[in-house]
Tab-separated table of C-alpha atoms in Angstrom:
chain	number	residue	atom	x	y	z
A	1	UNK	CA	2.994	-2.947	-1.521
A	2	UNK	CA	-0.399	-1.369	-1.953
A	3	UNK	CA	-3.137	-2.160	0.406
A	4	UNK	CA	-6.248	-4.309	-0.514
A	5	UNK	CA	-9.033	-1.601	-2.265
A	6	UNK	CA	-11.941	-1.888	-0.497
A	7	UNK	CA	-14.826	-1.459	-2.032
A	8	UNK	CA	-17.681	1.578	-0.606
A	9	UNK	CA	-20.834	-0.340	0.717
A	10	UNK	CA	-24.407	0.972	2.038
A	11	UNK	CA	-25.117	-0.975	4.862
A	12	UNK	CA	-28.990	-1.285	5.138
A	13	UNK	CA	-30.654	0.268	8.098
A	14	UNK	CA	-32.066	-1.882	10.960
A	15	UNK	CA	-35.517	-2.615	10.366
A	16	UNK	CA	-38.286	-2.187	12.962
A	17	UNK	CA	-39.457	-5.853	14.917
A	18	UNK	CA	-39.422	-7.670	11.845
A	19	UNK	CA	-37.350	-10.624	12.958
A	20	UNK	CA	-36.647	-11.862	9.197
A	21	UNK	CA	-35.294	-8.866	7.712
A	22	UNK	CA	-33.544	-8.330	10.940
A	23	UNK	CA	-31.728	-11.811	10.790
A	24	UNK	CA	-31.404	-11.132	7.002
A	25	UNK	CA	-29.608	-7.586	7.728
A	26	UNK	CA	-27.178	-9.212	10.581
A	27	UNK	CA	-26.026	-11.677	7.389
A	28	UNK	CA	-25.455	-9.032	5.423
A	29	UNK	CA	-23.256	-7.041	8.036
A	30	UNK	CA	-21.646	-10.450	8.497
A	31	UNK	CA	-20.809	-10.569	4.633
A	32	UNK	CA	-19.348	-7.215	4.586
A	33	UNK	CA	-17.039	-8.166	7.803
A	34	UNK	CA	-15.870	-11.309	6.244
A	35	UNK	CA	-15.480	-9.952	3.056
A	36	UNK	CA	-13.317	-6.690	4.185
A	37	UNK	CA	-11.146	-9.014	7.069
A	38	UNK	CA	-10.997	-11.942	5.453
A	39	UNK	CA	-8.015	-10.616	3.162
A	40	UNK	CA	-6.570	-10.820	6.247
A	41	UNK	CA	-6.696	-14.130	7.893
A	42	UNK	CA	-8.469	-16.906	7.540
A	43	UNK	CA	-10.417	-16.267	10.736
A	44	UNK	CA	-13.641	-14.673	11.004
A	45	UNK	CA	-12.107	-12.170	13.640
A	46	UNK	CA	-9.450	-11.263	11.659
A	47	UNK	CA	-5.450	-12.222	12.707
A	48	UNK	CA	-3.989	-8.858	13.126
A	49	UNK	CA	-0.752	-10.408	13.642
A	50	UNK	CA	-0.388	-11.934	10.217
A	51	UNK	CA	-0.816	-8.110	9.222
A	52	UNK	CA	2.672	-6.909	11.260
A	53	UNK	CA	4.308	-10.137	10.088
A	54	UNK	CA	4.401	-9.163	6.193
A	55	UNK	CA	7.549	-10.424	4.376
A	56	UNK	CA	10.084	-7.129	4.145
A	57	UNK	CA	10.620	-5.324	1.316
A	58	UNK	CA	14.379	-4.480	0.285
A	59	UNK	CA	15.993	-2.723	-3.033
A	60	UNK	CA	18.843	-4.154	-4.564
A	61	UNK	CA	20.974	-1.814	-6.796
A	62	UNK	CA	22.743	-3.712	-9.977
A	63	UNK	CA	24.468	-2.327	-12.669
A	64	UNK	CA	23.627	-2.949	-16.430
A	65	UNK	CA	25.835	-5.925	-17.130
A	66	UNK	CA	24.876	-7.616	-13.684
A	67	UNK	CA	21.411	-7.373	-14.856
A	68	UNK	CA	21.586	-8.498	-18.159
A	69	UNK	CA	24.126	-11.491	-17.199
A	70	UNK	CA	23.212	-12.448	-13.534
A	71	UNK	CA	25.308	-12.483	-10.769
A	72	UNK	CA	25.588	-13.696	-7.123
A	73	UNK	CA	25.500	-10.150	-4.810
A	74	UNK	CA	25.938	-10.245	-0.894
A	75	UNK	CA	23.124	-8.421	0.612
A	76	UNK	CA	22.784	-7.265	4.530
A	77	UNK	CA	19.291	-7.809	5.456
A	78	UNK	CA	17.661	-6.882	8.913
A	79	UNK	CA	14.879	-9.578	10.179
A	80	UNK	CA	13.146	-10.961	13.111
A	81	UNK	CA	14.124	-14.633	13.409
A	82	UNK	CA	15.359	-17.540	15.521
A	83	UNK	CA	17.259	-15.801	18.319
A	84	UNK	CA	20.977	-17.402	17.845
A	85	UNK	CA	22.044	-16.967	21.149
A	86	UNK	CA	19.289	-19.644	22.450
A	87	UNK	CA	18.221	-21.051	19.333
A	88	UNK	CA	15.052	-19.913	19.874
A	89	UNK	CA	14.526	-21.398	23.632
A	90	UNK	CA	14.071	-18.494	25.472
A	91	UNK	CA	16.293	-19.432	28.182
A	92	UNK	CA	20.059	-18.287	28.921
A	93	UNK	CA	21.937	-21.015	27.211
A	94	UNK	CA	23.771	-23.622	30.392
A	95	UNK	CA	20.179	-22.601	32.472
A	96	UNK	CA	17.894	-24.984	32.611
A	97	UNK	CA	13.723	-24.813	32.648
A	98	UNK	CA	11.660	-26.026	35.108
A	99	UNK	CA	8.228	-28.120	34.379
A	100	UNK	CA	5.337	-26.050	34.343
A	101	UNK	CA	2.922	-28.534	37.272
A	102	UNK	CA	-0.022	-26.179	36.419
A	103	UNK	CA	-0.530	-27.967	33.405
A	104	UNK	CA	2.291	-30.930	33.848
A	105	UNK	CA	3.967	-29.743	30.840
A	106	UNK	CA	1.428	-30.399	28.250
A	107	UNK	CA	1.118	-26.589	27.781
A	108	UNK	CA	-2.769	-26.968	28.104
A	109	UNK	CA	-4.716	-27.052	30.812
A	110	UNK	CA	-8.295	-28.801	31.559
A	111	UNK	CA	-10.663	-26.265	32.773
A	112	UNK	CA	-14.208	-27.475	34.122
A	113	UNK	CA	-17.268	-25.891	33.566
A	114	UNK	CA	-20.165	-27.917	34.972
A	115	UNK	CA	-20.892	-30.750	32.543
A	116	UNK	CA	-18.527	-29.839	30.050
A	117	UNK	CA	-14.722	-30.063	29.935
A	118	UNK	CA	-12.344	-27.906	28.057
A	119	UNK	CA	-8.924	-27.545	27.020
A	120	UNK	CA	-7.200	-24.417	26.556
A	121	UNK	CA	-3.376	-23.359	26.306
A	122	UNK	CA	-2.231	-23.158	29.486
A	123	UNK	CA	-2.151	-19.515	31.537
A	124	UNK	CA	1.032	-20.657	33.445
A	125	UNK	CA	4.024	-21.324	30.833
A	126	UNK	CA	1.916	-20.233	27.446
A	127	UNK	CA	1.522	-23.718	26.113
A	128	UNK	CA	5.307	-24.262	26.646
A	129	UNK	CA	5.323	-27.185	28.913
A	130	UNK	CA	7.951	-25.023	31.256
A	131	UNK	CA	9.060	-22.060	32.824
A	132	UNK	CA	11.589	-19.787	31.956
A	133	UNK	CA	13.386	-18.874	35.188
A	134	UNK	CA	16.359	-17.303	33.156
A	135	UNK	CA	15.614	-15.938	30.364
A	136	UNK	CA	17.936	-15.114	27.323
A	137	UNK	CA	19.718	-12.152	27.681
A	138	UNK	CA	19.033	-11.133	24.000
A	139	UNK	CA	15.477	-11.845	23.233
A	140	UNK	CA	14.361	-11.652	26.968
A	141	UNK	CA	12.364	-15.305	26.778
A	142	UNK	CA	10.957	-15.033	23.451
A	143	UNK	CA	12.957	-16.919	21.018
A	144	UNK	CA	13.085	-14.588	18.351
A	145	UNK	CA	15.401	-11.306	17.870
A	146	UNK	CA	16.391	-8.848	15.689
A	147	UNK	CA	19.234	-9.419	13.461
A	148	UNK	CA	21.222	-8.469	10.742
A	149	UNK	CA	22.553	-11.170	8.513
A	150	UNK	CA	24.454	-11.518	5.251
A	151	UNK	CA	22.574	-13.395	2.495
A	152	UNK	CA	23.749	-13.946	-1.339
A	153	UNK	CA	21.204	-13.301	-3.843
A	154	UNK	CA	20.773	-15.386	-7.229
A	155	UNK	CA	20.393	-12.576	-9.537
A	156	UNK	CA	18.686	-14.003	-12.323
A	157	UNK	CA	20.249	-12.904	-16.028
A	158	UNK	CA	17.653	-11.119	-17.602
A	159	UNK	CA	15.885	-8.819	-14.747
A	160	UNK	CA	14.521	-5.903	-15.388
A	161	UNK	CA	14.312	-2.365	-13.793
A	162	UNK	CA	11.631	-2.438	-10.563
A	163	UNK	CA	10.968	-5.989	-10.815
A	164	UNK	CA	10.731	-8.050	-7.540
A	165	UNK	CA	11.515	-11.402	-6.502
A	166	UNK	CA	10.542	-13.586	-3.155
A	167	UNK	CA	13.616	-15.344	-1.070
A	168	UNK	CA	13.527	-17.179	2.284
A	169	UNK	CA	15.822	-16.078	4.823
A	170	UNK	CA	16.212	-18.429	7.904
A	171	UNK	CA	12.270	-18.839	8.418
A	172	UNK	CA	11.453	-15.712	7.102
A	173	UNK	CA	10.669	-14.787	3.707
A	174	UNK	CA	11.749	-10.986	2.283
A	175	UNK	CA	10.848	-8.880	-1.076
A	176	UNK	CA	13.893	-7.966	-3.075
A	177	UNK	CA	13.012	-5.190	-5.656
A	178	UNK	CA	15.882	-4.694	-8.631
A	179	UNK	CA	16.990	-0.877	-9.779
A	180	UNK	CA	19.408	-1.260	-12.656
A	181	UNK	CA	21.244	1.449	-13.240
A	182	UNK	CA	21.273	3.372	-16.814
A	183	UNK	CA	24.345	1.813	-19.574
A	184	UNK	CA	26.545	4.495	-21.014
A	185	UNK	CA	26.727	1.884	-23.522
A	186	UNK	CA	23.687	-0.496	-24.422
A	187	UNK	CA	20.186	0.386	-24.186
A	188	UNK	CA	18.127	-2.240	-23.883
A	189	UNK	CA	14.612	-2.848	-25.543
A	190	UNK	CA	13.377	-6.063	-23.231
A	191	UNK	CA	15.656	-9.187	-24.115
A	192	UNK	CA	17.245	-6.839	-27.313
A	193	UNK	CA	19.979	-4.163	-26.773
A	194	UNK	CA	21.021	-1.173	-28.759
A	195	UNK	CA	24.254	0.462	-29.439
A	196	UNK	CA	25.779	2.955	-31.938
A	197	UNK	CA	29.303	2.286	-33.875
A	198	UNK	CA	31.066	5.123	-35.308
A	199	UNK	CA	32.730	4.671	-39.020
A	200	UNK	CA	34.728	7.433	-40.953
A	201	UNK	CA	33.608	8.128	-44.461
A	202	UNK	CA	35.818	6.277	-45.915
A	203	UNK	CA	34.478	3.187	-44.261
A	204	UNK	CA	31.086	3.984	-44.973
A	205	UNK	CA	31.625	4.981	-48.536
A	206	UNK	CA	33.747	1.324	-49.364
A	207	UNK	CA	32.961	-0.981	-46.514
A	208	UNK	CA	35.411	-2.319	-44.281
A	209	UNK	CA	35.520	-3.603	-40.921
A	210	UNK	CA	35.446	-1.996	-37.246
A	211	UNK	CA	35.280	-3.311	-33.208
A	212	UNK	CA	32.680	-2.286	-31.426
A	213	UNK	CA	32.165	-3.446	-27.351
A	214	UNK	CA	29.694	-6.394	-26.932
A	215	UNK	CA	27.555	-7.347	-23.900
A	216	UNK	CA	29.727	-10.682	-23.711
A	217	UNK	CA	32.628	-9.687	-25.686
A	218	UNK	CA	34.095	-7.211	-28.830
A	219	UNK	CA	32.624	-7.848	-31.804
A	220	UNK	CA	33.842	-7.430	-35.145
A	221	UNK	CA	31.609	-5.653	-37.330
A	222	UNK	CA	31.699	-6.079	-41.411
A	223	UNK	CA	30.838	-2.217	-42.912
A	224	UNK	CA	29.319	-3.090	-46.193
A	225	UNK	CA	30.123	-0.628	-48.837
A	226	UNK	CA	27.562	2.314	-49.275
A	227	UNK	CA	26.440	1.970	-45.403
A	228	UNK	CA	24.305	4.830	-44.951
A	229	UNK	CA	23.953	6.896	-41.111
A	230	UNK	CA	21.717	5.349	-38.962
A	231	UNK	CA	21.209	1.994	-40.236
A	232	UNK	CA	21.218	-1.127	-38.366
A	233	UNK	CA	23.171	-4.247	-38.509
A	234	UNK	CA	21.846	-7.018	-36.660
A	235	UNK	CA	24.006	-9.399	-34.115
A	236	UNK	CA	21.569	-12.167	-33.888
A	237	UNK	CA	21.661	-13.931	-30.420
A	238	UNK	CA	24.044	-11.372	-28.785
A	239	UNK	CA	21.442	-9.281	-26.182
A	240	UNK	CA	20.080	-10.500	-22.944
A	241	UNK	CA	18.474	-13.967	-21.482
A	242	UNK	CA	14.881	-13.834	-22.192
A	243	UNK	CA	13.740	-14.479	-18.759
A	244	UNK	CA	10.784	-16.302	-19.056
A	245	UNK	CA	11.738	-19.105	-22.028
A	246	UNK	CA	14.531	-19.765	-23.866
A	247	UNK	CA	17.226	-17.881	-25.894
A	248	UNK	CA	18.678	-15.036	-25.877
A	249	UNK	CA	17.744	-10.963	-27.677
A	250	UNK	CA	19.749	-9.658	-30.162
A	251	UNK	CA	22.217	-6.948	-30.512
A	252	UNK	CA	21.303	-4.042	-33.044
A	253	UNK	CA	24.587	-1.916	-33.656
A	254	UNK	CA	23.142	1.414	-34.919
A	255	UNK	CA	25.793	3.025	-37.364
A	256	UNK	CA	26.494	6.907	-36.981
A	257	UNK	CA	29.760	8.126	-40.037
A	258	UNK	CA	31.536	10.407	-38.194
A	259	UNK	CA	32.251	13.419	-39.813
A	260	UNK	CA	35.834	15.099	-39.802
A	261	UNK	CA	35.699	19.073	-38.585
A	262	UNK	CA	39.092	19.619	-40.130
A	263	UNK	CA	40.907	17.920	-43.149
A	264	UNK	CA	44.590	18.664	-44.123
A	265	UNK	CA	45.597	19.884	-47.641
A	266	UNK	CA	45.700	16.634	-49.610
A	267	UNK	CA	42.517	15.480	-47.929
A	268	UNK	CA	40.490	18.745	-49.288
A	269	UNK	CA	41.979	18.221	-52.545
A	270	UNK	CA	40.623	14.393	-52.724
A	271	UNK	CA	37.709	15.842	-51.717
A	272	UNK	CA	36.674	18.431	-53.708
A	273	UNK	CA	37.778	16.260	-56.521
A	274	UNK	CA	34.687	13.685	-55.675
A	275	UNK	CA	32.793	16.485	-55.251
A	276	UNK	CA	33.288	17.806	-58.990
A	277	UNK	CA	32.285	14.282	-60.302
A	278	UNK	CA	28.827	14.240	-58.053
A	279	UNK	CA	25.800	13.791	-59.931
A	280	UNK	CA	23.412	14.050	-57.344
A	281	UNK	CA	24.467	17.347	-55.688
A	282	UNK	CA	21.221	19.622	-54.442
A	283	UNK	CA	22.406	22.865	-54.448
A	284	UNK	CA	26.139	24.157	-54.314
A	285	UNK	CA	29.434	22.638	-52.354
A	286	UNK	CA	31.725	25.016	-51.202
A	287	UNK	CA	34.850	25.398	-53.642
A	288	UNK	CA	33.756	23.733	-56.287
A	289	UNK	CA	33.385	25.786	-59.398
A	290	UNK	CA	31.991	23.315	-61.755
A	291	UNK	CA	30.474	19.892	-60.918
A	292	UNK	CA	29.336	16.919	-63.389
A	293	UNK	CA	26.032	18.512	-63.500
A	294	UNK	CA	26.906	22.162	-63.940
A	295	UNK	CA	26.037	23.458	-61.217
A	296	UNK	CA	28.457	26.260	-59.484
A	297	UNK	CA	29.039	26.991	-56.145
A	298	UNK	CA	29.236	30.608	-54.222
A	299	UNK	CA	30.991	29.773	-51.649
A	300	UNK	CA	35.026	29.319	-51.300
């Protein structure tokens, strides 16, 4: 996650004895400090801590279909939480704590300072009340460890490559980011996906029907008669979840005639019969002698 930008200021040099300017400069500097730290914490001094204690960032790996349909995926993440061992006391578990008298376990202690009175967090047991005498073997008295545990992530349908998504864990929160591998299939055009279908000649010439693979299940495909290469029939409702409201893409099946590379004897006659009948021949076919509009070929 980028940093906040900061933006390039000239602080003002420190006047001579004027006192106003002075106190007006001071406010400025003030400004600038709470403008720069305050992205930071709420407090003018700025809680470093809060810094260090950023949610962690993760990246989850999915394939095509898991994206596009969701799925439930077991993920091993590695946090800071409530030691388990203790459950976060600090001390061994079957130890006990003793009472912290300094402060007679109120975990803040009364400090006088002539005629005033404060109250602080006490210097003895930290504001805990009591002291440790063993502490947890684990987290060594501080309630919190180091852990690995196994969480399953909702994978929304729909989720696209490098987008991220906030989950709790125990009491800590992490940053998933997605990376969705390539299809060898579908590609995908937001909540719409692509494909290509391959039909003979035949099938393009008089229609038909072919299979091709859905994102939810085979399709059957009606070839009109006189499909021509690269058009596109429309599945409507057959892509992806759109993510953010309701519905679902479509599927555009992108037709490609495959053309045979070798033909046996009967199919070259067949052929070059059509071809003699063509009308709308530019320029010569290749063993034809004579076609419906007189042109000759040169070829064999």
């Amino acid at each position: 996650v980028a940093g906040p930008q900061f933006e390039r200021h000239r602080l003002p040099a420190f006047p001579g004895r004027s006192r106003s300017r002075g106190a007006a400069d001071i406010e400025t500097r003030c400004q600038l400090h709470r403008k720069i730290f305050g992205e930071f914490s709420s407090s003018s001094f700025g809680d470093f801590q809060s810094v260090f204690n950023q949610p962690q960032e993760y990246i989850m790996d999915l394939t095509f279909n898991q994206a596009a349909k969701g799925v439930n995926k077991e993920f091993t993440v590695n946090i800071t939480d409530t030691c388990e061992r203790c459950d976060g006391k600090g001390n061994e578990p079957g130890t006990k704590v003793q009472h912290c008298h300094y402060c007679g376990g109120s975990g803040m202690e009364t400090i006088n300072t002539g005629p005033f009175v404060m109250r602080s967090t006490c210097r003895r047991c930290g504001g805990r009340g009591s002291i440790i005498t063993s502490p947890c073997v684990v987290c060594r008295g501080a309630g919190q460890a180091k852990q690995k545990k196994k969480v399953v992530i909702p994978v929304p349908a729909g989720v696209e490559d490098g987008q991220t998504v906030r989950m709790p864990v125990g009491k800590r929160e992490i940053f998933i980011t997605f990376r969705v591998q390539k299809s060898p299939v579908f590609r995908r055009d937001g909540a719409d996906i692509h494909s290509d279908l391959f039909i003979s000649i035949a099938q393009a010439i008089l229609g038909g029907t072919a299979r091709t693979q859905g994102l939810y299940e085979t399709i059957n495909v009606t070839i009109p008669p006189g499909t021509q290469s690269d058009q596109k029939i429309r599945m409507s409702g057959k892509g992806i979840p759109r993510i953010n409201s309701y519905g679902y893409g479509d599927h555009y099946i992108h037709i490609k005639i495959r053309v045979p590379k070798r033909l046996t004897s009967r199919q070259q006659s067949l052929i070059l019969s059509y071809a003699e009948d063509e009308t709308d021949v530019e320029g010569t076919v290749n063993g034809v002698t004579n076609t419906s509009t007189g042109k000759r070929s040169t070829g064999n």
